[in-house]
Amino acid sequence: MKYLRNLLLRKAAIEEELYGCEQSIITCKEALRIWKNEYEPTLTNNVHHSQGIRNSSSGNCPSTRSQNASINFEIDGKQT
């Protein structure tokens, strides 16, 4: 996805030189749409997860296993 973003930004720069700002803006909007589709769900999930921990009644001691597999692995390793 990073390659596609870079390609679209390069295309926008070329279009600005050849056709002016109007076409370049359209291409930049397309790049933004692609970026949002790729990263916004991840960012939104991280915000909701952080809010859930902050608003939980148990404070900083979550009672469930982490959604991050590497954290669970570290915890499991300490228990054995």
CSV table of C-alpha atoms in Angstrom, one decimal:
chain,number,residue,atom,x,y,z
A,1,MET,CA,0.0,0.0,0.0
A,2,LYS,CA,2.9,2.3,0.7
A,3,TYR,CA,4.1,1.9,-2.9
A,4,LEU,CA,0.7,2.8,-4.2
A,5,ARG,CA,0.6,5.9,-2.0
A,6,ASN,CA,4.0,7.0,-3.2
A,7,LEU,CA,3.0,6.4,-6.8
A,8,LEU,CA,-0.1,8.5,-6.5
A,9,LEU,CA,1.8,11.4,-4.9
A,10,ARG,CA,4.4,11.3,-7.7
A,11,LYS,CA,1.5,11.2,-10.2
A,12,ALA,CA,0.0,14.3,-8.5
A,13,ALA,CA,3.4,16.2,-8.7
A,14,ILE,CA,3.6,15.4,-12.5
A,15,GLU,CA,0.0,16.4,-13.1
A,16,GLU,CA,0.6,19.7,-11.3
A,17,GLU,CA,3.4,20.4,-13.7
A,18,LEU,CA,1.6,19.3,-16.8
A,19,TYR,CA,-2.1,20.1,-16.2
A,20,GLY,CA,-2.2,22.5,-13.2
A,21,CYS,CA,-3.5,22.2,-9.7
A,22,GLU,CA,-7.0,21.0,-10.4
A,23,GLN,CA,-6.0,17.5,-11.6
A,24,SER,CA,-3.3,17.3,-8.9
A,25,ILE,CA,-5.9,17.9,-6.2
A,26,ILE,CA,-8.1,15.2,-7.6
A,27,THR,CA,-5.2,12.7,-7.5
A,28,CYS,CA,-4.3,13.8,-3.9
A,29,LYS,CA,-7.9,13.2,-2.8
A,30,GLU,CA,-7.7,9.7,-4.3
A,31,ALA,CA,-4.4,9.1,-2.4
A,32,LEU,CA,-6.1,10.3,0.8
A,33,ARG,CA,-9.1,8.0,0.2
A,34,ILE,CA,-6.8,5.0,-0.2
A,35,TRP,CA,-4.8,5.9,2.9
A,36,LYS,CA,-7.9,6.3,5.0
A,37,ASN,CA,-9.3,3.0,3.8
A,38,GLU,CA,-6.0,1.3,4.7
A,39,TYR,CA,-5.2,3.0,8.1
A,40,GLU,CA,-8.3,4.6,9.5
A,41,PRO,CA,-9.8,1.3,10.7
A,42,THR,CA,-6.6,0.5,12.6
A,43,LEU,CA,-6.4,4.0,14.1
A,44,THR,CA,-10.1,3.8,15.1
A,45,ASN,CA,-9.6,0.4,16.8
A,46,ASN,CA,-6.6,1.7,18.7
A,47,VAL,CA,-8.6,4.7,20.0
A,48,HIS,CA,-11.5,2.6,21.1
A,49,HIS,CA,-9.2,0.1,22.7
A,50,SER,CA,-7.4,2.9,24.7
A,51,GLN,CA,-10.7,4.4,25.7
A,52,GLY,CA,-12.0,1.0,26.9
A,53,ILE,CA,-9.0,0.5,29.2
A,54,ARG,CA,-9.1,4.1,30.5
A,55,ASN,CA,-12.9,3.8,31.2
A,56,SER,CA,-12.8,0.3,32.7
A,57,SER,CA,-13.6,-0.1,36.4
A,58,SER,CA,-10.5,-2.1,37.0
A,59,GLY,CA,-8.2,0.8,36.1
A,60,ASN,CA,-4.9,-0.3,34.6
A,61,CYS,CA,-5.4,-4.0,35.4
A,62,PRO,CA,-7.3,-5.6,32.5
A,63,SER,CA,-9.0,-8.8,33.4
A,64,THR,CA,-8.9,-10.3,29.9
A,65,ARG,CA,-6.0,-11.4,27.7
A,66,SER,CA,-4.6,-8.8,25.4
A,67,GLN,CA,-5.5,-8.7,21.7
A,68,ASN,CA,-1.8,-8.4,21.0
A,69,ALA,CA,-0.5,-11.9,20.5
A,70,SER,CA,3.0,-11.0,21.4
A,71,ILE,CA,1.9,-9.7,24.8
A,72,ASN,CA,0.0,-12.9,25.5
A,73,PHE,CA,3.0,-14.9,24.5
A,74,GLU,CA,5.2,-13.0,26.9
A,75,ILE,CA,2.7,-13.5,29.7
A,76,ASP,CA,2.3,-17.2,28.9
A,77,GLY,CA,6.1,-17.6,28.9
A,78,LYS,CA,6.4,-16.2,32.4
A,79,GLN,CA,3.8,-18.6,33.7
A,80,THR,CA,5.6,-21.7,32.6
